[in-house]
Amino acid sequence: MAATTGNVRATGESVPEIFESMDYGPAPESPDVVRAWLDKHDRSFGHFINGKWVKPEGRKTYQTKCPATGEVLATTIQGEDEDVELAVGAARKAFESWSTLPCHVRARYLYSIARNVQKHQRILTVMESLDNGKPFRESRDADVPLVVRHFYHHAGWAQLMDTEMQGWKPIGVVGAIVPWNFPLMLLTWKVCPALAMGNTVVLKPATYTRMSALMLAEICAEAGLPPGVFNVVTGNGRFGSKLACHPDVDKVGFTGSTEVGQLLRRAVAGTGKKLSLELGGKSPIVVFDSADLDSAVEGVVDAIWFNQGQVCSAGSRLLVQESVFNPFITKLKSRMNHLRVGDSLDKCIDMGALVDESQMKTIKEYVEEARKEGAEVHQVSASFPKHDKGFFYPPTLITNVQTVSRVVREEIFGPVLVALPFRTAKEAIALGNNTNYGLGASVWTESIPLGLEAAVSLKAGAVWVNCHNMFDAAAGFGGYKESGYGRDGGKEGLYEYAKPAWQDRPRPNCGEINYTTFAAKYGATVPPMPGSGTVGDKSLTSDGAIVPGIDRTYKLYYGGGQKRPDGQYSRPVIGQEGRVLALVGEANRKDVRNAVEAAHKAAPGWGKRAAHNRAQIVYYMAENLEIRRQEFTQQLQLMTGRSEEDCRREVDLAVQRLFYWGAYCDKYGGTVQVRFGDV
């Protein structure tokens, strides 16, 4: 009842009246400690570079505001190119010593950070809610505990790197770019594995949410982390692209929208940088008639209205079996009507504020468009805070909508749920996979065989059974299709921040590319032709006569056969000595399209083949490569100019690789990830 004490004083209600109405009163968390920290820094922040605050002169400023109240928390600066140079330079210098530290020493640093984050857990929780607008309860119970968990977990991996990651070494300087929906938690998904593997980091937080990252940087310094190992620079999207494209950044880890991820991939193409992308999603929640409907309703509430729906893996598409669709929607609407929207520091609310006015405007446009299309829109008549400075939007459910509607196909990134019925399990899987995204999904049923079969059939990076959005540092997370590639968390996430010990980052050596034809430009010059009269272009007959050699036409290969290029152009393959070795077909856009279509057509059948059968095919490829070993060795010699021994070794390694993956074909299987709290 302590939560209602303020309500008694404010409204004059007596204790019996409160028990009669059973209304919730506000239970606000005090922001005084955060405000004291902000005041200590005069509410003005620069970058955190090389273990200290750096505030260059003449920089534009940006006001960081609390989305729930509109209160200006602090002023931060918009970084310039010189700031990227300074931060990356500090990280590069620190890498020389940090990467050579014994694994145990790096583990102790990460362990110390975990301990210090625990000591400051409450202030980080309040800062996260003020900075982002999410409910204090979510920051306290989910975000910050996962931050602590990631530091502890990766302290363990830092300790074990020598034994568990033999043959791997740090990449170098990591440029990390994180979004505004989980500014602190997603930061650790990049920073922890990067530091554990011996890399140094330059982090750019999102424009809207910079304060949590800056506070964590200070905590890391207090924990004794050497200067330059972890740097935080602030700026807009253009500033982030400058960081990603800096020539001394060896790895880029990005979490954000699909559109920005695609731009980033183009920007770093050909630079030799390692890139991982965790992008948007349109995750399905599949509820079968065999599910516990009441539990599933609670699961849906957590799946879509957690963090106001501003979650990449939010369950924004609800697929319910037709036989229970109506009763399930009735139960869900009843549960929705009890959700409370309010100030982010109120411990009694279920939803906080959206991060920015532009985000709220976008969500409204999607919902209004669905209304005009004839969809039924159910919204909670939530009583928002009396002030009009926050960006609040009610929980929304859309039914009676077509599958071609934008609200079904596109990521809304807000508290909007779209519900569709299905009849059979096969139809549910087809609807679930009918999206460009593939980040997350959940299946709700009390039939274990049905749940596992559906989970395997859904094309998503993470599929939960009878739960949704369950994350842990030991479980890898990432997407397929337009949801990105690469993994955060788990052992597989470590490989994103390490490289084979023999490998050095290749520096870009690209010609000028014509993106219209996907080919190098020759301009008005005729491409060079294979020279006549050179050894290998002519043959000797049995009577000693010299005749032209039989020409070998190198075509394109896709769809299981040799294809002539649609554009009927060829391009030369030039050897190390400048000699034209052959002309090969030059693909145009139509050829690329045909090849991609052929791959899509073959994918279902290849995936359904028995694992043993796939292994036999890969072994057969290795066998044929071994038969033509000498031929490939000679071709490599001509193209690279390397010694015969080196070229033969490369062919042998290729055969070994085929054998390696052939061996893995029938060893690979899904694994059940155990949450650390259940062990």
Coordinates of C-alpha atoms in Angstrom, one line a residue, residues 105-656:
V105 CA 44.2 -9.8 -16.9
R106 CA 41.5 -8.8 -19.4
A107 CA 39.0 -11.1 -17.6
R108 CA 39.8 -9.2 -14.3
Y109 CA 39.1 -5.9 -16.0
L110 CA 35.7 -7.1 -17.3
Y111 CA 34.9 -8.6 -13.9
S112 CA 35.7 -5.3 -12.2
I113 CA 33.4 -3.4 -14.6
A114 CA 30.6 -5.9 -13.8
R115 CA 31.1 -5.3 -10.1
N116 CA 31.1 -1.5 -10.5
V117 CA 27.9 -1.6 -12.7
Q118 CA 26.3 -3.6 -9.9
K119 CA 27.3 -0.9 -7.4
H120 CA 25.7 1.8 -9.6
Q121 CA 22.8 -0.4 -10.8
R122 CA 20.1 1.9 -9.4
I123 CA 21.4 5.2 -11.0
L124 CA 21.9 3.4 -14.3
T125 CA 18.3 2.2 -14.1
V126 CA 16.9 5.6 -13.5
M127 CA 19.1 7.2 -16.2
E128 CA 18.0 4.5 -18.7
S129 CA 14.3 5.3 -18.0
L130 CA 14.8 9.1 -18.1
D131 CA 16.9 8.9 -21.3
N132 CA 14.7 6.5 -23.2
G133 CA 11.2 6.8 -21.7
K134 CA 10.8 3.1 -20.9
P135 CA 9.1 2.1 -17.6
F136 CA 11.4 2.0 -14.6
R137 CA 10.3 -1.6 -13.9
E138 CA 11.7 -2.8 -17.3
S139 CA 15.0 -1.0 -16.9
R140 CA 15.3 -2.4 -13.3
D141 CA 14.2 -6.0 -14.0
A142 CA 15.5 -6.6 -17.6
D143 CA 17.9 -4.1 -19.1
V144 CA 20.4 -3.4 -16.3
P145 CA 20.6 -7.0 -15.0
L146 CA 21.3 -8.2 -18.6
V147 CA 24.1 -5.5 -18.7
V148 CA 25.7 -7.0 -15.6
R149 CA 25.2 -10.5 -16.9
H150 CA 27.0 -9.7 -20.2
F151 CA 30.0 -8.3 -18.4
Y152 CA 30.3 -11.3 -16.1
H153 CA 29.7 -13.8 -19.0
H154 CA 32.3 -12.2 -21.2
A155 CA 34.8 -11.9 -18.4
G156 CA 34.6 -15.7 -18.4
W157 CA 35.2 -15.9 -22.2
A158 CA 38.2 -13.5 -21.8
Q159 CA 39.6 -16.0 -19.3
L160 CA 39.0 -19.0 -21.6
M161 CA 40.1 -17.4 -24.9
D162 CA 43.5 -19.2 -25.0
T163 CA 41.9 -22.6 -24.6
E164 CA 38.5 -22.2 -26.3
M165 CA 39.5 -19.9 -29.1
Q166 CA 42.8 -21.4 -30.1
G167 CA 44.0 -20.1 -33.5
W168 CA 42.0 -16.8 -33.2
K169 CA 43.2 -13.3 -32.4
P170 CA 41.6 -9.9 -31.9
I171 CA 40.5 -7.9 -35.0
G172 CA 41.6 -4.5 -34.0
V173 CA 39.5 -1.3 -33.5
V174 CA 35.8 -1.9 -33.4
G175 CA 33.3 0.8 -34.3
A176 CA 30.0 0.1 -32.5
I177 CA 26.8 1.9 -33.5
V178 CA 23.8 1.2 -31.3
P179 CA 20.1 2.3 -31.4
W180 CA 17.9 4.3 -29.0
N181 CA 15.5 1.5 -28.0
F182 CA 17.9 -0.3 -25.7
P183 CA 20.8 2.2 -25.4
L184 CA 22.5 0.5 -22.5
M185 CA 21.8 -3.2 -23.0
L186 CA 22.6 -3.3 -26.8
L187 CA 25.8 -1.4 -26.1
T188 CA 27.0 -4.3 -24.0
W189 CA 26.1 -6.8 -26.8
K190 CA 28.9 -5.2 -28.8
V191 CA 31.3 -3.9 -26.2
C192 CA 31.6 -7.0 -24.0
P193 CA 32.6 -9.5 -26.6
A194 CA 34.9 -7.0 -28.3
L195 CA 36.8 -6.3 -25.2
A196 CA 36.9 -9.9 -24.1
M197 CA 38.6 -10.9 -27.4
G198 CA 41.2 -8.2 -27.0
N199 CA 39.8 -5.4 -29.2
T200 CA 39.3 -1.7 -28.4
V201 CA 36.1 0.1 -29.1
V202 CA 34.8 3.4 -30.3
L203 CA 31.1 3.6 -29.6
K204 CA 28.5 6.0 -31.1
P205 CA 25.2 6.0 -29.2
A206 CA 22.0 7.0 -30.9
T207 CA 21.2 10.6 -31.3
Y208 CA 18.2 10.6 -28.9
T209 CA 19.8 8.5 -26.1
R210 CA 23.3 9.4 -25.3
M211 CA 23.4 9.7 -21.5
S212 CA 23.5 6.0 -20.5
A213 CA 26.6 5.3 -22.7
L214 CA 28.4 8.4 -21.3
M215 CA 27.6 7.3 -17.7
L216 CA 28.8 3.8 -18.4
A217 CA 32.1 5.1 -19.9
E218 CA 32.8 6.9 -16.7
I219 CA 32.0 3.8 -14.6
C220 CA 34.4 1.8 -16.8
A221 CA 37.1 4.4 -16.1
E222 CA 36.4 4.1 -12.4
A223 CA 36.8 0.4 -12.6
G224 CA 40.3 0.8 -13.9
L225 CA 39.8 0.1 -17.6
P226 CA 43.0 1.5 -19.4
P227 CA 42.5 4.7 -21.3
G228 CA 41.6 4.4 -25.0
V229 CA 40.1 0.8 -24.6
F230 CA 36.5 2.1 -24.6
N231 CA 35.7 5.5 -26.1
V232 CA 32.3 7.1 -26.6
V233 CA 31.7 9.8 -29.2
T234 CA 28.3 11.5 -29.8
G235 CA 26.9 12.7 -33.1
N236 CA 24.2 12.3 -35.7
G237 CA 23.8 9.6 -38.4
R238 CA 26.3 11.1 -40.7
F239 CA 28.8 11.1 -37.9
G240 CA 28.2 7.4 -37.5
S241 CA 29.0 6.7 -41.1
K242 CA 32.3 8.6 -40.7
L243 CA 33.2 6.3 -37.9
A244 CA 32.2 3.2 -39.8
C245 CA 34.2 4.2 -42.9
H246 CA 37.3 5.3 -41.1
P247 CA 40.2 3.3 -42.6
D248 CA 41.6 2.4 -39.1
V249 CA 38.4 0.8 -38.0
D250 CA 38.6 -3.0 -38.6
K251 CA 35.2 -4.1 -37.5
V252 CA 31.8 -2.4 -37.5
G253 CA 28.9 -3.7 -35.3
F254 CA 25.6 -2.1 -36.0
T255 CA 22.1 -2.4 -34.6
G256 CA 19.4 -0.3 -36.1
S257 CA 16.9 0.0 -39.0
T258 CA 17.2 -2.1 -42.1
E259 CA 17.4 1.0 -44.3
V260 CA 20.4 2.3 -42.5
G261 CA 22.0 -1.1 -42.3
Q262 CA 21.8 -1.5 -46.1
L263 CA 23.5 1.9 -46.6
L264 CA 26.2 1.0 -44.1
R265 CA 26.8 -2.3 -45.9
R266 CA 27.3 -0.4 -49.2
A267 CA 29.6 2.1 -47.5
V268 CA 32.0 -0.5 -46.1
A269 CA 31.9 -2.8 -49.1
G270 CA 35.4 -3.4 -50.5
T271 CA 37.2 -2.0 -47.5
G272 CA 38.1 -5.3 -45.9
K273 CA 36.2 -4.5 -42.7
K274 CA 34.3 -7.1 -40.9
L275 CA 30.6 -6.2 -40.5
S276 CA 27.7 -7.5 -38.4
L277 CA 24.2 -6.1 -38.7
E278 CA 21.2 -6.7 -36.4
L279 CA 18.3 -4.9 -38.1
G280 CA 14.6 -4.7 -38.1
G281 CA 11.9 -7.3 -37.7
K282 CA 8.2 -8.1 -38.1
S283 CA 8.1 -11.1 -35.8
P284 CA 5.1 -13.5 -35.7
I285 CA 3.5 -14.8 -32.6
V286 CA 1.8 -18.1 -33.6
V287 CA -0.9 -19.3 -31.2
F288 CA -2.3 -22.7 -31.9
D289 CA -5.6 -24.0 -30.5
S290 CA -3.7 -26.3 -28.2
A291 CA -2.1 -23.4 -26.4
D292 CA -3.0 -22.3 -22.8
L293 CA -4.9 -19.1 -24.0
D294 CA -4.5 -17.2 -20.8
S295 CA -0.8 -17.7 -20.7
A296 CA -0.5 -16.9 -24.4
V297 CA -2.4 -13.6 -23.8
E298 CA 0.2 -12.6 -21.1
G299 CA 2.9 -13.6 -23.5
V300 CA 1.5 -11.4 -26.3
V301 CA 1.3 -8.4 -23.9
D302 CA 5.0 -8.9 -23.1
A303 CA 5.9 -9.6 -26.7
I304 CA 4.5 -6.4 -28.2
W305 CA 4.0 -3.8 -25.5
F306 CA 7.3 -4.3 -23.7
N307 CA 9.3 -1.1 -24.2
Q308 CA 6.2 0.4 -26.0
G309 CA 6.8 -2.0 -28.9
Q310 CA 10.1 -0.4 -29.7
V311 CA 11.9 -3.7 -29.9
C312 CA 13.4 -5.2 -33.1
S313 CA 12.1 -8.6 -32.2
A314 CA 8.7 -7.3 -31.0
G315 CA 5.9 -9.8 -31.7
S316 CA 4.0 -7.3 -33.9
R317 CA 2.1 -10.0 -36.0
L318 CA -0.3 -12.2 -34.1
L319 CA -1.4 -15.4 -35.9
V320 CA -4.2 -17.2 -34.0
Q321 CA -5.8 -20.5 -35.1
E322 CA -9.2 -19.8 -36.5
S323 CA -11.0 -22.1 -34.0
V324 CA -9.9 -20.0 -31.0
F325 CA -9.4 -16.6 -32.8
N326 CA -12.5 -14.9 -31.4
P327 CA -12.2 -16.0 -27.8
F328 CA -8.5 -15.2 -27.8
I329 CA -9.0 -11.7 -29.2
T330 CA -11.7 -11.1 -26.5
K331 CA -9.4 -12.1 -23.8
L332 CA -6.6 -9.9 -25.2
K333 CA -8.8 -6.9 -25.4
S334 CA -9.9 -7.4 -21.8
R335 CA -6.2 -7.6 -20.8
M336 CA -5.3 -4.5 -22.9
N337 CA -7.9 -2.4 -21.0
H338 CA -6.0 -2.9 -17.8
L339 CA -2.6 -1.7 -19.2
R340 CA -1.4 1.6 -17.7
V341 CA 0.5 4.2 -19.7
G342 CA 2.4 6.9 -17.8
D343 CA 5.6 8.5 -16.6
S344 CA 8.6 6.3 -17.0
L345 CA 9.7 6.6 -13.4
D346 CA 6.3 5.4 -12.1
K347 CA 6.8 1.8 -10.9
C348 CA 3.1 1.0 -11.5
I349 CA 2.9 1.6 -15.2
D350 CA 3.0 -1.0 -18.0
M351 CA 4.1 1.4 -20.8
G352 CA 6.1 4.6 -20.9
A353 CA 6.7 7.2 -23.6
L354 CA 7.8 6.8 -27.2
V355 CA 11.3 8.1 -27.7
D356 CA 10.5 11.1 -29.9
E357 CA 7.7 13.0 -31.5
S358 CA 8.7 11.9 -35.0
Q359 CA 8.3 8.3 -33.9
M360 CA 4.8 8.9 -32.6
K361 CA 3.8 10.7 -35.9
T362 CA 5.0 7.7 -37.9
I363 CA 2.9 5.3 -35.8
K364 CA -0.2 7.4 -36.1
E365 CA 0.2 7.4 -39.9
Y366 CA 0.3 3.6 -40.0
V367 CA -2.8 3.2 -37.8
E368 CA -4.8 5.8 -39.7
E369 CA -3.9 4.2 -43.0
A370 CA -5.2 0.8 -41.7
R371 CA -8.4 2.5 -40.6
K372 CA -9.0 3.9 -44.1
E373 CA -8.4 0.4 -45.5
G374 CA -11.3 -0.8 -43.4
A375 CA -9.4 -2.5 -40.6
E376 CA -10.9 -2.6 -37.1
V377 CA -8.7 -0.7 -34.6
H378 CA -9.0 -1.3 -30.9
Q379 CA -7.1 1.2 -28.7
V380 CA -7.0 1.4 -24.9
S381 CA -8.5 4.6 -23.5
A382 CA -5.5 5.2 -21.4
S383 CA -5.3 8.1 -19.0
F384 CA -2.1 9.8 -19.9
P385 CA -0.2 12.1 -17.6
K386 CA -1.8 15.5 -17.3
H387 CA 1.1 17.4 -18.9
D388 CA 1.2 17.4 -22.7
K389 CA 5.0 17.3 -23.0
G390 CA 5.4 13.5 -23.3
F391 CA 5.1 11.3 -26.4
F392 CA 2.5 8.8 -25.3
Y393 CA 0.6 6.4 -27.5
P394 CA -2.0 3.8 -26.4
P395 CA -1.7 0.0 -26.9
T396 CA -3.3 -0.7 -30.2
L397 CA -4.8 -3.9 -31.7
I398 CA -5.7 -4.1 -35.5
T399 CA -7.9 -6.9 -36.8
N400 CA -9.8 -7.5 -40.0
V401 CA -6.8 -6.5 -42.1
Q402 CA -5.4 -7.8 -45.4
T403 CA -2.0 -9.5 -45.6
V404 CA -0.9 -6.9 -48.2
S405 CA -1.5 -4.0 -45.9
R406 CA 1.5 -2.0 -44.9
V407 CA 0.7 -2.5 -41.2
V408 CA 1.2 -6.3 -41.8
R409 CA 4.3 -6.1 -44.0
E410 CA 6.3 -3.2 -42.6
E411 CA 8.0 -2.7 -39.2
I412 CA 6.0 0.0 -37.3
F413 CA 8.3 0.0 -34.2
G414 CA 5.6 1.0 -31.8
P415 CA 2.8 -0.5 -29.6
V416 CA 0.7 -1.7 -32.5
L417 CA -0.3 -5.3 -32.9
V418 CA -1.8 -6.8 -36.0
A419 CA -3.9 -10.0 -35.7
L420 CA -4.7 -12.5 -38.4
P421 CA -6.4 -16.0 -38.2
F422 CA -5.1 -19.2 -39.8
R423 CA -6.6 -22.6 -40.2
T424 CA -3.8 -25.2 -40.3
A425 CA -0.2 -25.4 -39.1
K426 CA 1.0 -25.3 -42.7
E427 CA -0.8 -22.0 -43.3
A428 CA 0.5 -20.6 -40.0
I429 CA 4.1 -21.3 -41.1
A430 CA 3.5 -19.8 -44.5
L431 CA 2.0 -16.6 -43.0
G432 CA 4.8 -16.4 -40.4
N433 CA 7.5 -16.7 -43.2
N434 CA 5.7 -14.3 -45.5
T435 CA 7.9 -11.3 -44.7
N436 CA 11.2 -9.8 -45.7
Y437 CA 12.4 -10.0 -42.1
G438 CA 13.6 -13.0 -40.1
L439 CA 14.7 -11.8 -36.6
G440 CA 12.4 -13.5 -34.0
A441 CA 9.2 -15.5 -33.6
S442 CA 7.3 -17.4 -30.9
V443 CA 5.1 -20.5 -30.9
W444 CA 2.4 -21.1 -28.3
T445 CA 1.1 -24.6 -27.8
E446 CA 1.0 -27.3 -25.2
S447 CA 2.0 -29.9 -27.8
I448 CA 5.8 -30.3 -27.7
P449 CA 6.1 -32.0 -31.1
L450 CA 4.0 -29.3 -32.8
G451 CA 5.9 -26.5 -31.0
L452 CA 9.3 -27.9 -32.1
E453 CA 8.2 -28.6 -35.6
A454 CA 6.8 -25.1 -36.0
A455 CA 10.0 -23.6 -34.4
V456 CA 12.2 -25.4 -37.0
S457 CA 10.0 -24.3 -39.9
L458 CA 9.9 -20.6 -39.0
K459 CA 12.7 -18.7 -40.7
A460 CA 13.9 -16.5 -37.9
G461 CA 17.1 -16.1 -36.0
A462 CA 15.5 -16.9 -32.7
V463 CA 12.3 -18.9 -32.1
W464 CA 10.9 -19.1 -28.6
V465 CA 8.3 -21.7 -27.5
N466 CA 5.7 -20.5 -25.0
C467 CA 7.6 -17.3 -24.3
H468 CA 9.0 -14.3 -26.3
N469 CA 11.9 -12.0 -26.1
M470 CA 13.9 -14.1 -23.7
F471 CA 17.5 -13.0 -23.9
D472 CA 20.7 -14.2 -22.3
A473 CA 24.4 -13.5 -22.8
A474 CA 25.0 -17.3 -23.4
A475 CA 22.5 -17.5 -26.2
G476 CA 23.4 -16.1 -29.6
F477 CA 20.9 -13.7 -31.2
G478 CA 20.7 -12.3 -34.7
G479 CA 18.6 -12.3 -37.9
Y480 CA 18.1 -13.7 -41.4
K481 CA 17.0 -12.0 -44.6
E482 CA 16.6 -8.2 -44.2
S483 CA 17.0 -8.6 -40.4
G484 CA 20.8 -8.7 -40.9
Y485 CA 23.5 -11.2 -40.3
G486 CA 26.0 -12.0 -37.6
R487 CA 25.3 -12.9 -33.9
D488 CA 25.4 -11.2 -30.6
G489 CA 25.9 -13.3 -27.5
G490 CA 27.0 -16.9 -27.0
K491 CA 30.2 -18.4 -28.3
E492 CA 29.1 -17.7 -31.9
G493 CA 29.0 -14.0 -31.0
L494 CA 32.7 -14.1 -30.1
Y495 CA 33.7 -14.9 -33.6
E496 CA 32.3 -11.6 -34.8
Y497 CA 35.1 -9.9 -32.9
A498 CA 38.0 -12.3 -33.7
K499 CA 39.8 -13.5 -36.8
P500 CA 42.0 -16.5 -37.6
A501 CA 45.5 -16.0 -36.3
W502 CA 47.0 -16.3 -39.7
Q503 CA 44.8 -13.6 -41.3
D504 CA 45.5 -10.0 -41.7
R505 CA 42.8 -7.6 -42.8
P506 CA 43.0 -7.2 -46.6
R507 CA 43.3 -3.6 -47.7
P508 CA 40.9 -2.5 -50.5
N509 CA 42.2 -2.9 -54.0
C510 CA 39.1 -2.3 -56.2
G511 CA 38.9 -0.9 -59.6
E512 CA 36.2 1.6 -60.6
I513 CA 32.9 -0.2 -60.5
N514 CA 29.9 0.4 -62.7
Y515 CA 26.9 -0.3 -60.5
T516 CA 24.6 -0.4 -63.6
T517 CA 26.3 -3.3 -65.2
F518 CA 28.0 -4.8 -62.1
A519 CA 31.3 -4.6 -64.0
A520 CA 34.6 -2.7 -64.1
K521 CA 34.5 0.3 -66.4
Y522 CA 36.6 0.1 -69.6
G523 CA 35.3 3.4 -71.0
A524 CA 35.6 3.6 -74.8
T525 CA 38.6 1.3 -74.8
V526 CA 38.2 -2.2 -76.3
P527 CA 39.0 -4.8 -73.6
P528 CA 42.4 -6.6 -74.1
M529 CA 42.2 -9.9 -75.9
P530 CA 44.3 -13.0 -75.4
G531 CA 47.5 -12.5 -77.4
S532 CA 48.2 -14.7 -80.4
G533 CA 51.4 -16.6 -80.8
T534 CA 51.9 -17.2 -77.0
V535 CA 52.6 -20.6 -75.6
G536 CA 49.4 -22.4 -74.7
D537 CA 47.3 -20.7 -77.4
K538 CA 48.6 -23.1 -80.1
S539 CA 48.8 -26.9 -80.3
L540 CA 51.1 -29.3 -82.1
T541 CA 49.5 -32.0 -84.4
S542 CA 50.9 -35.5 -84.7
D543 CA 52.8 -34.5 -87.8
G544 CA 54.4 -31.5 -86.0
A545 CA 52.2 -28.8 -87.6
I546 CA 51.3 -25.8 -85.5
V547 CA 47.6 -25.2 -85.3
P548 CA 45.4 -22.9 -83.1
G549 CA 44.5 -24.4 -79.8
I550 CA 40.9 -25.4 -79.2
D551 CA 39.3 -22.4 -77.5
R552 CA 37.7 -23.0 -74.1
T553 CA 34.7 -20.9 -73.5
Y554 CA 34.2 -19.9 -69.9
K555 CA 30.5 -19.4 -69.3
L556 CA 28.4 -18.5 -66.3
Y557 CA 27.2 -21.3 -64.0
Y558 CA 23.9 -21.3 -62.3
G559 CA 20.7 -23.4 -62.1
G560 CA 22.8 -26.5 -62.6
G561 CA 24.2 -25.6 -66.0
Q562 CA 26.6 -23.5 -68.1
K563 CA 25.0 -20.3 -69.3
R564 CA 26.1 -17.7 -71.8
P565 CA 26.0 -14.1 -70.4
D566 CA 22.8 -12.3 -71.4
G567 CA 24.7 -9.2 -72.4
Q568 CA 27.1 -11.2 -74.5
Y569 CA 30.1 -9.4 -73.1
S570 CA 33.3 -10.9 -71.9
R571 CA 36.0 -9.7 -69.6
P572 CA 39.7 -10.7 -69.4
V573 CA 41.4 -12.6 -66.7
I574 CA 44.9 -11.1 -66.5
G575 CA 47.7 -13.0 -65.0
Q576 CA 50.5 -11.8 -62.7
E577 CA 52.7 -11.0 -65.7
G578 CA 50.1 -9.0 -67.5
R579 CA 49.2 -11.7 -69.9
V580 CA 45.5 -12.3 -70.7
L581 CA 44.8 -15.9 -69.6
A582 CA 41.2 -16.1 -70.8
L583 CA 38.0 -14.3 -71.4
V584 CA 35.1 -15.1 -69.1
G585 CA 31.4 -14.2 -69.5
E586 CA 30.4 -10.9 -67.9
A587 CA 27.2 -11.0 -66.0
N588 CA 24.6 -8.2 -66.2
R589 CA 21.6 -7.5 -64.0
K590 CA 19.5 -10.2 -65.8
D591 CA 22.1 -12.8 -65.2
V592 CA 22.3 -11.9 -61.5
R593 CA 18.5 -12.0 -61.2
N594 CA 18.4 -15.5 -62.9
A595 CA 21.1 -16.8 -60.6
V596 CA 19.4 -15.5 -57.5
E597 CA 16.1 -17.0 -58.7
A598 CA 17.8 -20.3 -59.3
A599 CA 19.3 -20.3 -55.8
H600 CA 15.9 -19.5 -54.3
K601 CA 14.3 -22.3 -56.3
A602 CA 16.9 -24.8 -55.2
A603 CA 17.0 -23.8 -51.6
P604 CA 13.9 -25.7 -50.3
G605 CA 14.9 -28.9 -51.9
W606 CA 18.5 -28.7 -50.7
G607 CA 17.4 -27.9 -47.2
K608 CA 15.1 -31.0 -47.1
R609 CA 17.8 -33.4 -48.3
A610 CA 19.0 -35.8 -45.6
A611 CA 22.1 -34.5 -43.8
H612 CA 24.0 -37.6 -44.9
N613 CA 23.1 -36.9 -48.5
R614 CA 24.4 -33.4 -48.3
A615 CA 27.6 -34.6 -46.8
Q616 CA 28.1 -37.1 -49.7
I617 CA 27.7 -34.3 -52.2
V618 CA 30.2 -32.1 -50.5
Y619 CA 32.6 -35.0 -50.3
Y620 CA 32.1 -35.6 -54.0
M621 CA 33.0 -32.0 -54.7
A622 CA 36.3 -32.5 -52.7
E623 CA 37.0 -35.7 -54.7
N624 CA 36.6 -33.9 -58.0
L625 CA 38.8 -31.0 -56.9
E626 CA 41.5 -33.5 -55.9
I627 CA 41.3 -35.1 -59.3
R628 CA 41.9 -31.8 -61.0
R629 CA 44.5 -30.7 -58.4
Q630 CA 47.3 -30.1 -60.9
E631 CA 45.1 -28.1 -63.3
F632 CA 44.0 -25.8 -60.5
T633 CA 47.6 -25.5 -59.3
Q634 CA 48.7 -24.3 -62.7
Q635 CA 45.9 -21.9 -63.1
L636 CA 46.7 -20.3 -59.7
Q637 CA 50.4 -20.0 -60.7
L638 CA 49.4 -18.2 -63.8
M639 CA 47.0 -15.8 -62.1
T640 CA 49.1 -15.1 -58.9
G641 CA 52.7 -15.7 -59.9
R642 CA 53.2 -17.7 -56.7
S643 CA 55.3 -20.8 -56.5
E644 CA 54.0 -24.2 -57.4
E645 CA 54.2 -25.3 -53.8
D646 CA 52.2 -22.4 -52.5
C647 CA 49.5 -22.9 -55.1
R648 CA 49.3 -26.6 -54.5
R649 CA 49.0 -25.9 -50.8
E650 CA 46.0 -23.6 -51.5
V651 CA 44.3 -26.3 -53.5
D652 CA 44.9 -28.8 -50.7
L653 CA 43.4 -26.4 -48.2
A654 CA 40.3 -26.1 -50.4
V655 CA 40.0 -29.8 -50.4
Q656 CA 40.4 -29.9 -46.6

